[in-house]
PDB file of C-alpha atoms in Angstrom:
ATOM      1  CA  UNK N 224       0.000   0.000   0.000  1.00  0.00           C
ATOM      2  CA  UNK N 225       2.811   2.363   0.995  1.00  0.00           C
ATOM      3  CA  UNK N 226       4.747   1.433  -2.152  1.00  0.00           C
ATOM      4  CA  UNK N 227       1.736   2.389  -4.274  1.00  0.00           C
ATOM      5  CA  UNK N 228       1.520   5.750  -2.509  1.00  0.00           C
ATOM      6  CA  UNK N 229       5.198   6.429  -3.249  1.00  0.00           C
ATOM      7  CA  UNK N 230       4.688   5.557  -6.907  1.00  0.00           C
ATOM      8  CA  UNK N 231       1.649   7.817  -7.064  1.00  0.00           C
ATOM      9  CA  UNK N 232       3.618  10.655  -5.419  1.00  0.00           C
ATOM     10  CA  UNK N 233       6.516  10.218  -7.878  1.00  0.00           C
ATOM     11  CA  UNK N 234       4.017  10.249 -10.731  1.00  0.00           C
ATOM     12  CA  UNK N 235       2.406  13.541  -9.641  1.00  0.00           C
ATOM     13  CA  UNK N 236       5.757  15.186  -8.887  1.00  0.00           C
ATOM     14  CA  UNK N 237       7.483  13.822 -11.960  1.00  0.00           C
ATOM     15  CA  UNK N 238       4.769  14.795 -14.417  1.00  0.00           C
ATOM     16  CA  UNK N 239       5.338  18.589 -14.173  1.00  0.00           C
ATOM     17  CA  UNK N 240       9.120  18.146 -13.833  1.00  0.00           C
ATOM     18  CA  UNK N 241       9.421  16.072 -17.015  1.00  0.00           C
ATOM     19  CA  UNK N 242       8.666  18.960 -19.461  1.00  0.00           C
ATOM     20  CA  UNK N 243      11.075  21.139 -17.463  1.00  0.00           C
ATOM     21  CA  UNK N 244      13.836  18.557 -17.920  1.00  0.00           C
ATOM     22  CA  UNK N 245      13.101  18.089 -21.637  1.00  0.00           C
ATOM     23  CA  UNK N 246      12.651  21.715 -22.680  1.00  0.00           C
ATOM     24  CA  UNK N 247      14.961  23.551 -20.241  1.00  0.00           C
ATOM     25  CA  UNK N 248      17.530  21.464 -18.385  1.00  0.00           C
ATOM     26  CA  UNK N 249      18.668  19.188 -21.240  1.00  0.00           C
ATOM     27  CA  UNK N 250      19.037  22.064 -23.787  1.00  0.00           C
ATOM     28  CA  UNK N 251      20.957  24.035 -21.156  1.00  0.00           C
ATOM     29  CA  UNK N 252      23.379  21.160 -20.534  1.00  0.00           C
ATOM     30  CA  UNK N 253      23.834  20.610 -24.291  1.00  0.00           C
ATOM     31  CA  UNK N 254      24.443  24.361 -24.784  1.00  0.00           C
ATOM     32  CA  UNK N 255      27.100  24.441 -22.073  1.00  0.00           C
ATOM     33  CA  UNK N 256      28.790  21.437 -23.680  1.00  0.00           C
ATOM     34  CA  UNK N 257      28.667  22.985 -27.169  1.00  0.00           C
ATOM     35  CA  UNK N 258      30.159  26.200 -25.795  1.00  0.00           C
ATOM     36  CA  UNK N 259      33.350  24.243 -25.039  1.00  0.00           C
ATOM     37  CA  UNK N 260      33.674  22.866 -28.582  1.00  0.00           C
ATOM     38  CA  UNK N 261      34.676  24.134 -32.026  1.00  0.00           C
ATOM     39  CA  UNK N 262      31.343  23.232 -33.705  1.00  0.00           C
ATOM     40  CA  UNK N 263      30.883  25.302 -36.848  1.00  0.00           C
ATOM     41  CA  UNK N 264      28.160  23.537 -38.942  1.00  0.00           C
ATOM     42  CA  UNK N 265      30.674  22.653 -41.673  1.00  0.00           C
ATOM     43  CA  UNK N 266      33.211  20.401 -39.961  1.00  0.00           C
ATOM     44  CA  UNK N 267      31.468  17.154 -38.902  1.00  0.00           C
ATOM     45  CA  UNK N 268      34.138  16.432 -36.275  1.00  0.00           C
ATOM     46  CA  UNK N 269      33.470  18.306 -33.038  1.00  0.00           C
ATOM     47  CA  UNK N 270      36.484  18.792 -30.788  1.00  0.00           C
ATOM     48  CA  UNK N 271      36.698  20.153 -27.270  1.00  0.00           C
ATOM     49  CA  UNK N 272      38.472  23.518 -26.873  1.00  0.00           C
ATOM     50  CA  UNK N 273      37.891  24.014 -23.146  1.00  0.00           C
ATOM     51  CA  UNK N 274      37.204  27.604 -22.155  1.00  0.00           C
ATOM     52  CA  UNK N 275      38.824  29.063 -25.286  1.00  0.00           C
ATOM     53  CA  UNK N 276      35.464  30.245 -26.695  1.00  0.00           C
ATOM     54  CA  UNK N 277      34.753  32.164 -23.476  1.00  0.00           C
ATOM     55  CA  UNK N 278      38.170  33.836 -23.365  1.00  0.00           C
ATOM     56  CA  UNK N 279      37.888  34.753 -27.056  1.00  0.00           C
ATOM     57  CA  UNK N 280      34.416  36.238 -26.587  1.00  0.00           C
ATOM     58  CA  UNK N 281      35.282  38.162 -23.418  1.00  0.00           C
ATOM     59  CA  UNK N 282      38.478  39.512 -25.007  1.00  0.00           C
ATOM     60  CA  UNK N 283      36.845  40.698 -28.238  1.00  0.00           C
ATOM     61  CA  UNK N 284      36.082  44.356 -28.865  1.00  0.00           C
ATOM     62  CA  UNK N 285      32.789  43.332 -30.563  1.00  0.00           C
ATOM     63  CA  UNK N 286      31.558  41.747 -27.319  1.00  0.00           C
ATOM     64  CA  UNK N 287      32.467  44.799 -25.255  1.00  0.00           C
ATOM     65  CA  UNK N 288      30.715  47.104 -27.741  1.00  0.00           C
ATOM     66  CA  UNK N 289      27.640  44.853 -27.871  1.00  0.00           C
ATOM     67  CA  UNK N 290      27.568  44.634 -24.068  1.00  0.00           C
ATOM     68  CA  UNK N 291      27.698  48.433 -23.806  1.00  0.00           C
ATOM     69  CA  UNK N 292      24.952  48.798 -26.416  1.00  0.00           C
ATOM     70  CA  UNK N 293      22.803  46.274 -24.519  1.00  0.00           C
ATOM     71  CA  UNK N 294      23.197  48.106 -21.216  1.00  0.00           C
ATOM     72  CA  UNK N 295      22.414  51.439 -22.906  1.00  0.00           C
ATOM     73  CA  UNK N 296      19.389  49.986 -24.694  1.00  0.00           C
ATOM     74  CA  UNK N 297      18.086  48.288 -21.533  1.00  0.00           C
ATOM     75  CA  UNK N 298      18.377  51.395 -19.340  1.00  0.00           C
ATOM     76  CA  UNK N 299      16.744  53.692 -21.889  1.00  0.00           C
ATOM     77  CA  UNK N 300      13.883  51.331 -22.632  1.00  0.00           C
ATOM     78  CA  UNK N 301      13.004  49.758 -19.269  1.00  0.00           C
ATOM     79  CA  UNK N 302      12.908  52.889 -17.102  1.00  0.00           C
ATOM     80  CA  UNK N 303      10.936  55.205 -19.481  1.00  0.00           C
ATOM     81  CA  UNK N 304       8.539  52.377 -20.417  1.00  0.00           C
ATOM     82  CA  UNK N 305       7.720  51.681 -16.767  1.00  0.00           C
ATOM     83  CA  UNK N 306       7.274  55.364 -15.938  1.00  0.00           C
ATOM     84  CA  UNK N 307       5.064  56.050 -18.966  1.00  0.00           C
ATOM     85  CA  UNK N 308       3.120  52.823 -18.407  1.00  0.00           C
ATOM     86  CA  UNK N 309       2.474  53.734 -14.768  1.00  0.00           C
ATOM     87  CA  UNK N 310       1.296  57.276 -15.448  1.00  0.00           C
ATOM     88  CA  UNK N 311      -0.843  56.114 -18.378  1.00  0.00           C
ATOM     89  CA  UNK N 312      -2.488  53.554 -16.075  1.00  0.00           C
ATOM     90  CA  UNK N 313      -2.959  56.261 -13.437  1.00  0.00           C
ATOM     91  CA  UNK N 314      -4.656  58.463 -16.017  1.00  0.00           C
ATOM     92  CA  UNK N 315      -6.980  55.656 -17.101  1.00  0.00           C
ATOM     93  CA  UNK N 316      -7.660  54.800 -13.446  1.00  0.00           C
ATOM     94  CA  UNK N 317      -8.823  58.356 -12.814  1.00  0.00           C
ATOM     95  CA  UNK N 318     -11.386  58.527 -15.642  1.00  0.00           C
ATOM     96  CA  UNK N 319     -14.875  57.094 -15.370  1.00  0.00           C
ATOM     97  CA  UNK N 320     -15.692  56.341 -19.015  1.00  0.00           C
ATOM     98  CA  UNK N 321     -13.823  54.844 -21.975  1.00  0.00           C
ATOM     99  CA  UNK N 322     -11.332  52.805 -19.919  1.00  0.00           C
ATOM    100  CA  UNK N 323     -11.719  49.687 -22.068  1.00  0.00           C
ATOM    101  CA  UNK N 324     -11.293  51.667 -25.283  1.00  0.00           C
ATOM    102  CA  UNK N 325      -8.078  53.358 -24.097  1.00  0.00           C
ATOM    103  CA  UNK N 326      -6.679  50.072 -22.790  1.00  0.00           C
ATOM    104  CA  UNK N 327      -7.384  48.374 -26.119  1.00  0.00           C
ATOM    105  CA  UNK N 328      -5.795  51.171 -28.146  1.00  0.00           C
ATOM    106  CA  UNK N 329      -2.688  51.352 -25.974  1.00  0.00           C
ATOM    107  CA  UNK N 330      -2.263  47.580 -25.727  1.00  0.00           C
ATOM    108  CA  UNK N 331      -2.639  46.970 -29.486  1.00  0.00           C
ATOM    109  CA  UNK N 332       1.072  47.726 -30.304  1.00  0.00           C
ATOM    110  CA  UNK N 333       2.133  44.990 -27.893  1.00  0.00           C
ATOM    111  CA  UNK N 334       0.103  42.292 -29.660  1.00  0.00           C
ATOM    112  CA  UNK N 335       1.155  43.495 -33.121  1.00  0.00           C
ATOM    113  CA  UNK N 336       4.150  41.574 -34.544  1.00  0.00           C
ATOM    114  CA  UNK N 337       7.396  43.445 -33.926  1.00  0.00           C
ATOM    115  CA  UNK N 338       8.468  42.920 -37.546  1.00  0.00           C
ATOM    116  CA  UNK N 339       5.361  44.732 -38.856  1.00  0.00           C
ATOM    117  CA  UNK N 340       5.836  47.577 -36.367  1.00  0.00           C
ATOM    118  CA  UNK N 341       9.501  47.903 -37.282  1.00  0.00           C
ATOM    119  CA  UNK N 342       8.696  48.152 -41.015  1.00  0.00           C
ATOM    120  CA  UNK N 343       6.149  50.926 -40.349  1.00  0.00           C
ATOM    121  CA  UNK N 344       8.571  52.816 -38.091  1.00  0.00           C
ATOM    122  CA  UNK N 345      11.317  52.482 -40.712  1.00  0.00           C
ATOM    123  CA  UNK N 346       9.058  54.495 -43.015  1.00  0.00           C
ATOM    124  CA  UNK N 347       8.327  56.989 -40.245  1.00  0.00           C
ATOM    125  CA  UNK N 348      12.085  57.480 -39.672  1.00  0.00           C
ATOM    126  CA  UNK N 349      12.818  57.765 -43.402  1.00  0.00           C
ATOM    127  CA  UNK N 350      15.054  60.889 -43.725  1.00  0.00           C
ATOM    128  CA  UNK N 351      13.367  62.550 -46.753  1.00  0.00           C
ATOM    129  CA  UNK N 352       9.672  61.711 -46.599  1.00  0.00           C
ATOM    130  CA  UNK N 353       9.310  60.281 -43.064  1.00  0.00           C
ATOM    131  CA  UNK N 354       6.750  61.882 -40.734  1.00  0.00           C
ATOM    132  CA  UNK N 355       9.245  62.688 -37.985  1.00  0.00           C
ATOM    133  CA  UNK N 356      11.636  64.612 -40.228  1.00  0.00           C
ATOM    134  CA  UNK N 357       8.678  66.375 -41.869  1.00  0.00           C
ATOM    135  CA  UNK N 358       7.607  67.623 -38.414  1.00  0.00           C
ATOM    136  CA  UNK N 359      11.205  68.574 -37.511  1.00  0.00           C
ATOM    137  CA  UNK N 360      11.493  70.448 -40.812  1.00  0.00           C
ATOM    138  CA  UNK N 361       8.252  72.305 -40.110  1.00  0.00           C
ATOM    139  CA  UNK N 362       9.719  73.357 -36.729  1.00  0.00           C
ATOM    140  CA  UNK N 363      13.016  74.390 -38.443  1.00  0.00           C
ATOM    141  CA  UNK N 364      14.938  71.756 -36.475  1.00  0.00           C
ATOM    142  CA  UNK N 365      17.753  69.488 -37.791  1.00  0.00           C
ATOM    143  CA  UNK N 366      16.505  66.444 -39.717  1.00  0.00           C
ATOM    144  CA  UNK N 367      18.895  63.544 -39.039  1.00  0.00           C
ATOM    145  CA  UNK N 368      19.182  60.358 -41.064  1.00  0.00           C
ATOM    146  CA  UNK N 369      17.885  58.321 -38.161  1.00  0.00           C
ATOM    147  CA  UNK N 370      18.633  54.765 -39.193  1.00  0.00           C
ATOM    148  CA  UNK N 371      21.767  55.626 -41.195  1.00  0.00           C
ATOM    149  CA  UNK N 372      23.461  57.583 -38.394  1.00  0.00           C
ATOM    150  CA  UNK N 373      25.475  55.859 -35.648  1.00  0.00           C
ATOM    151  CA  UNK N 374      24.399  58.686 -33.306  1.00  0.00           C
ATOM    152  CA  UNK N 375      20.661  58.281 -33.859  1.00  0.00           C
ATOM    153  CA  UNK N 376      20.027  54.673 -34.944  1.00  0.00           C
ATOM    154  CA  UNK N 377      19.952  53.281 -31.397  1.00  0.00           C
ATOM    155  CA  UNK N 378      17.649  56.092 -30.281  1.00  0.00           C
ATOM    156  CA  UNK N 379      15.238  55.223 -33.109  1.00  0.00           C
ATOM    157  CA  UNK N 380      15.108  51.602 -31.955  1.00  0.00           C
ATOM    158  CA  UNK N 381      14.658  52.719 -28.336  1.00  0.00           C
ATOM    159  CA  UNK N 382      11.684  54.919 -29.322  1.00  0.00           C
ATOM    160  CA  UNK N 383      10.025  51.995 -31.124  1.00  0.00           C
ATOM    161  CA  UNK N 384      10.620  49.642 -28.188  1.00  0.00           C
ATOM    162  CA  UNK N 385       9.204  52.110 -25.653  1.00  0.00           C
ATOM    163  CA  UNK N 386       6.150  52.787 -27.830  1.00  0.00           C
ATOM    164  CA  UNK N 387       5.474  49.061 -28.102  1.00  0.00           C
ATOM    165  CA  UNK N 388       6.017  48.330 -24.384  1.00  0.00           C
ATOM    166  CA  UNK N 389       3.891  51.068 -22.789  1.00  0.00           C
ATOM    167  CA  UNK N 390       0.652  49.098 -23.281  1.00  0.00           C
ATOM    168  CA  UNK N 391       2.141  45.990 -21.666  1.00  0.00           C
ATOM    169  CA  UNK N 392       3.137  47.913 -18.513  1.00  0.00           C
ATOM    170  CA  UNK N 393      -0.124  49.881 -18.521  1.00  0.00           C
ATOM    171  CA  UNK N 394      -2.277  46.724 -18.374  1.00  0.00           C
ATOM    172  CA  UNK N 395      -0.453  45.381 -15.302  1.00  0.00           C
ATOM    173  CA  UNK N 396      -0.478  48.742 -13.544  1.00  0.00           C
ATOM    174  CA  UNK N 397      -4.217  49.168 -14.246  1.00  0.00           C
ATOM    175  CA  UNK N 398      -4.853  45.802 -12.613  1.00  0.00           C
ATOM    176  CA  UNK N 399      -2.713  46.751  -9.581  1.00  0.00           C
ATOM    177  CA  UNK N 400      -4.452  50.119  -9.168  1.00  0.00           C
ATOM    178  CA  UNK N 401      -7.895  48.491  -9.287  1.00  0.00           C
ATOM    179  CA  UNK N 402      -6.923  46.347  -6.283  1.00  0.00           C
ATOM    180  CA  UNK N 403      -6.399  49.392  -4.051  1.00  0.00           C
ATOM    181  CA  UNK N 404      -9.297  49.385  -1.527  1.00  0.00           C
ATOM    182  CA  UNK N 405     -11.762  52.139  -2.386  1.00  0.00           C
ATOM    183  CA  UNK N 406     -11.941  53.043   1.355  1.00  0.00           C
ATOM    184  CA  UNK N 407      -8.311  54.197   1.287  1.00  0.00           C
ATOM    185  CA  UNK N 408      -8.903  56.486  -1.677  1.00  0.00           C
ATOM    186  CA  UNK N 409     -12.078  57.847  -0.036  1.00  0.00           C
ATOM    187  CA  UNK N 410     -10.190  58.613   3.203  1.00  0.00           C
ATOM    188  CA  UNK N 411      -7.459  60.408   1.201  1.00  0.00           C
ATOM    189  CA  UNK N 412     -10.192  62.406  -0.558  1.00  0.00           C
ATOM    190  CA  UNK N 413     -11.958  63.368   2.689  1.00  0.00           C
ATOM    191  CA  UNK N 414      -8.731  64.351   4.516  1.00  0.00           C
ATOM    192  CA  UNK N 415      -7.474  66.324   1.524  1.00  0.00           C
ATOM    193  CA  UNK N 416      -4.248  64.352   1.103  1.00  0.00           C
ATOM    194  CA  UNK N 417      -2.023  65.974  -1.524  1.00  0.00           C
ATOM    195  CA  UNK N 418      -1.494  64.200  -4.851  1.00  0.00           C
ATOM    196  CA  UNK N 419       2.219  63.582  -4.241  1.00  0.00           C
ATOM    197  CA  UNK N 420       1.590  62.257  -0.702  1.00  0.00           C
ATOM    198  CA  UNK N 421      -1.135  59.951  -2.043  1.00  0.00           C
ATOM    199  CA  UNK N 422       1.281  58.782  -4.713  1.00  0.00           C
ATOM    200  CA  UNK N 423       4.014  58.120  -2.168  1.00  0.00           C
ATOM    201  CA  UNK N 424       1.902  56.508   0.579  1.00  0.00           C
ATOM    202  CA  UNK N 425      -0.759  54.690  -1.460  1.00  0.00           C
ATOM    203  CA  UNK N 426       0.003  54.157  -5.140  1.00  0.00           C
ATOM    204  CA  UNK N 427       3.742  53.360  -5.020  1.00  0.00           C
ATOM    205  CA  UNK N 428       3.485  50.764  -2.189  1.00  0.00           C
ATOM    206  CA  UNK N 429       0.459  49.052  -3.733  1.00  0.00           C
ATOM    207  CA  UNK N 430       2.019  48.731  -7.190  1.00  0.00           C
ATOM    208  CA  UNK N 431       5.514  47.816  -5.977  1.00  0.00           C
ATOM    209  CA  UNK N 432       5.069  44.008  -6.550  1.00  0.00           C
ATOM    210  CA  UNK N 433       3.851  44.798 -10.070  1.00  0.00           C
ATOM    211  CA  UNK N 434       6.822  47.102 -10.594  1.00  0.00           C
ATOM    212  CA  UNK N 435       9.243  44.354  -9.547  1.00  0.00           C
ATOM    213  CA  UNK N 436       7.594  41.900 -11.936  1.00  0.00           C
ATOM    214  CA  UNK N 437       7.700  44.429 -14.784  1.00  0.00           C
ATOM    215  CA  UNK N 438      11.348  45.342 -14.131  1.00  0.00           C
ATOM    216  CA  UNK N 439      12.409  41.695 -14.282  1.00  0.00           C
ATOM    217  CA  UNK N 440      10.354  40.841 -17.389  1.00  0.00           C
ATOM    218  CA  UNK N 441      11.246  44.109 -19.153  1.00  0.00           C
ATOM    219  CA  UNK N 442      14.993  43.610 -18.618  1.00  0.00           C
ATOM    220  CA  UNK N 443      14.769  40.037 -19.898  1.00  0.00           C
ATOM    221  CA  UNK N 444      12.758  41.286 -22.890  1.00  0.00           C
ATOM    222  CA  UNK N 445      15.358  44.007 -23.557  1.00  0.00           C
ATOM    223  CA  UNK N 446      18.173  41.470 -23.474  1.00  0.00           C
ATOM    224  CA  UNK N 447      16.229  39.492 -26.104  1.00  0.00           C
ATOM    225  CA  UNK N 448      15.768  42.466 -28.470  1.00  0.00           C
ATOM    226  CA  UNK N 449      16.371  41.241 -31.979  1.00  0.00           C
ATOM    227  CA  UNK N 450      13.418  41.662 -34.389  1.00  0.00           C
ATOM    228  CA  UNK N 451      13.395  45.462 -34.528  1.00  0.00           C
ATOM    229  CA  UNK N 452      17.200  45.570 -34.913  1.00  0.00           C
ATOM    230  CA  UNK N 453      17.176  43.029 -37.737  1.00  0.00           C
ATOM    231  CA  UNK N 454      14.458  44.896 -39.649  1.00  0.00           C
ATOM    232  CA  UNK N 455      15.540  48.491 -39.022  1.00  0.00           C
ATOM    233  CA  UNK N 456      19.355  48.521 -38.881  1.00  0.00           C
ATOM    234  CA  UNK N 457      20.784  44.972 -38.997  1.00  0.00           C
ATOM    235  CA  UNK N 458      23.124  45.919 -36.176  1.00  0.00           C
ATOM    236  CA  UNK N 459      24.521  48.979 -37.984  1.00  0.00           C
ATOM    237  CA  UNK N 460      25.632  51.487 -38.815  1.00  0.00           C
ATOM    238  CA  UNK N 461      29.156  50.548 -37.706  1.00  0.00           C
ATOM    239  CA  UNK N 462      27.796  48.197 -35.038  1.00  0.00           C
ATOM    240  CA  UNK N 463      26.082  51.034 -33.151  1.00  0.00           C
ATOM    241  CA  UNK N 464      22.876  48.961 -32.684  1.00  0.00           C
ATOM    242  CA  UNK N 465      24.527  45.570 -32.284  1.00  0.00           C
ATOM    243  CA  UNK N 466      23.272  44.141 -28.984  1.00  0.00           C
ATOM    244  CA  UNK N 467      24.413  40.886 -27.378  1.00  0.00           C
ATOM    245  CA  UNK N 468      21.583  38.860 -28.919  1.00  0.00           C
ATOM    246  CA  UNK N 469      22.220  40.318 -32.353  1.00  0.00           C
ATOM    247  CA  UNK N 470      25.946  39.570 -31.920  1.00  0.00           C
ATOM    248  CA  UNK N 471      24.921  35.993 -31.095  1.00  0.00           C
ATOM    249  CA  UNK N 472      22.958  35.843 -34.371  1.00  0.00           C
ATOM    250  CA  UNK N 473      25.959  37.110 -36.342  1.00  0.00           C
ATOM    251  CA  UNK N 474      28.296  34.571 -34.747  1.00  0.00           C
ATOM    252  CA  UNK N 475      25.882  31.682 -35.285  1.00  0.00           C
ATOM    253  CA  UNK N 476      24.317  32.363 -38.679  1.00  0.00           C
ATOM    254  CA  UNK N 477      26.698  34.734 -40.480  1.00  0.00           C
ATOM    255  CA  UNK N 478      30.080  33.487 -39.248  1.00  0.00           C
ATOM    256  CA  UNK N 479      28.851  29.888 -38.565  1.00  0.00           C
ATOM    257  CA  UNK N 480      30.841  29.799 -35.329  1.00  0.00           C
ATOM    258  CA  UNK N 481      28.387  27.918 -33.107  1.00  0.00           C
ATOM    259  CA  UNK N 482      30.981  27.248 -30.409  1.00  0.00           C
ATOM    260  CA  UNK N 483      31.504  30.945 -29.685  1.00  0.00           C
ATOM    261  CA  UNK N 484      27.798  31.651 -30.258  1.00  0.00           C
ATOM    262  CA  UNK N 485      26.722  29.144 -27.597  1.00  0.00           C
ATOM    263  CA  UNK N 486      29.414  30.504 -25.258  1.00  0.00           C
ATOM    264  CA  UNK N 487      27.852  33.930 -25.709  1.00  0.00           C
ATOM    265  CA  UNK N 488      24.382  32.459 -25.093  1.00  0.00           C
ATOM    266  CA  UNK N 489      25.573  30.886 -21.827  1.00  0.00           C
ATOM    267  CA  UNK N 490      27.085  34.222 -20.766  1.00  0.00           C
ATOM    268  CA  UNK N 491      23.771  35.913 -21.597  1.00  0.00           C
ATOM    269  CA  UNK N 492      21.875  33.410 -19.411  1.00  0.00           C
ATOM    270  CA  UNK N 493      24.368  34.015 -16.597  1.00  0.00           C
ATOM    271  CA  UNK N 494      24.011  37.814 -16.888  1.00  0.00           C
ATOM    272  CA  UNK N 495      20.197  37.557 -16.918  1.00  0.00           C
ATOM    273  CA  UNK N 496      20.176  35.280 -13.859  1.00  0.00           C
ATOM    274  CA  UNK N 497      22.578  37.593 -12.020  1.00  0.00           C
ATOM    275  CA  UNK N 498      20.443  40.680 -12.720  1.00  0.00           C
ATOM    276  CA  UNK N 499      17.232  38.893 -11.677  1.00  0.00           C
ATOM    277  CA  UNK N 500      18.846  37.639  -8.448  1.00  0.00           C
ATOM    278  CA  UNK N 501      20.095  41.139  -7.581  1.00  0.00           C
ATOM    279  CA  UNK N 502      16.622  42.580  -8.161  1.00  0.00           C
ATOM    280  CA  UNK N 503      14.957  40.020  -5.917  1.00  0.00           C
ATOM    281  CA  UNK N 504      17.541  40.542  -3.162  1.00  0.00           C
ATOM    282  CA  UNK N 505      17.124  44.327  -3.301  1.00  0.00           C
ATOM    283  CA  UNK N 506      13.317  44.154  -3.615  1.00  0.00           C
ATOM    284  CA  UNK N 507      12.820  43.556   0.137  1.00  0.00           C
ATOM    285  CA  UNK N 508      13.739  47.199   0.727  1.00  0.00           C
ATOM    286  CA  UNK N 509      10.924  48.624  -1.407  1.00  0.00           C
ATOM    287  CA  UNK N 510       8.383  45.945  -2.342  1.00  0.00           C
ATOM    288  CA  UNK N 511       5.268  45.811  -0.144  1.00  0.00           C
ATOM    289  CA  UNK N 512       3.079  42.745  -0.498  1.00  0.00           C
ATOM    290  CA  UNK N 513       0.267  43.899   1.835  1.00  0.00           C
TER     291      UNK N 513
END
C-alpha cells in the first residue's frame, strides 16, 4: 500500500518536472557542452576547446561594444517604459468612461508583430519623406538620417521599443491600481491628502510588486531584443545597434561559429540570472506585499 503511494507521489511530482527537464535542463546542458567545442556547422568532427570560446568572446572588442549597447538599450527602454506605463495607467484609473477603449488602443502595439511595427517605423524614420523629419522640418529643427546615423540609430530603436512596451506595462499597472481598496482612496479624498503624498503613501506601495515583476520581465525582454534591430538597422551602422543577442545571431548564422555563439548564449543566461537575483535581493527594501 505504501509502495503504491510512493509511486503515485513520484508520478504527480514527476509529471510537471518532465517537461522542465526536456525543454529547459537538457538544452541548457547541451548548450554548455557545445560552448566548449569548435562546432561550426561545416566540420562534422566536433572537438573540445575548453574555455577558449569564453576567453575569445570576453576579449573581443565586438563583445564589449555589444555589451555596452545592450546596457544602454536596456536602461533607456526599461525605465521610461515603466514610468510612462504607470502614469498612463494612473490616467486611465482616474477617468470614469472609456477605460476599455483606451486600454485596447494602448495595448494593441504589444500584440502586433514586432516585424510589422519595425517596417512601419522604418518608413516613419525615413530621412526625406518620413513623418518625424517632416515635423522637424516644419519646426526648423535638424533632420537627421535616423537609421543611417550611428548617433541616432539606437535612439530610433529605443523609441520603437518604448512605444510598443507602454501598453504591456499599462495593463499590469491598471490591474494593480484596481486592487487598491476604495476606502483608502475615499479617506485620502476626505482628509485632503495631496497628490504627491497619495502617490508616495498609497500608489507606489500598492504597485511595488507589479513594478518588480515588470522590471524583471522588461529587462529580460530588452536582453532578447532582436526583431526590430534586424528589420531596421541589422546591427549597424558601424555596429552602433549591435546588442548581445544580435551579436549571437551574427556569430551563429553569419560566421557559422556555433561554439563561440553558444558561449555567448551561456554568458547571456548568466548575466540575466545575475540581474534577476540582484533585483529580488534588493526588492525587500521597497516591495510591499500587503
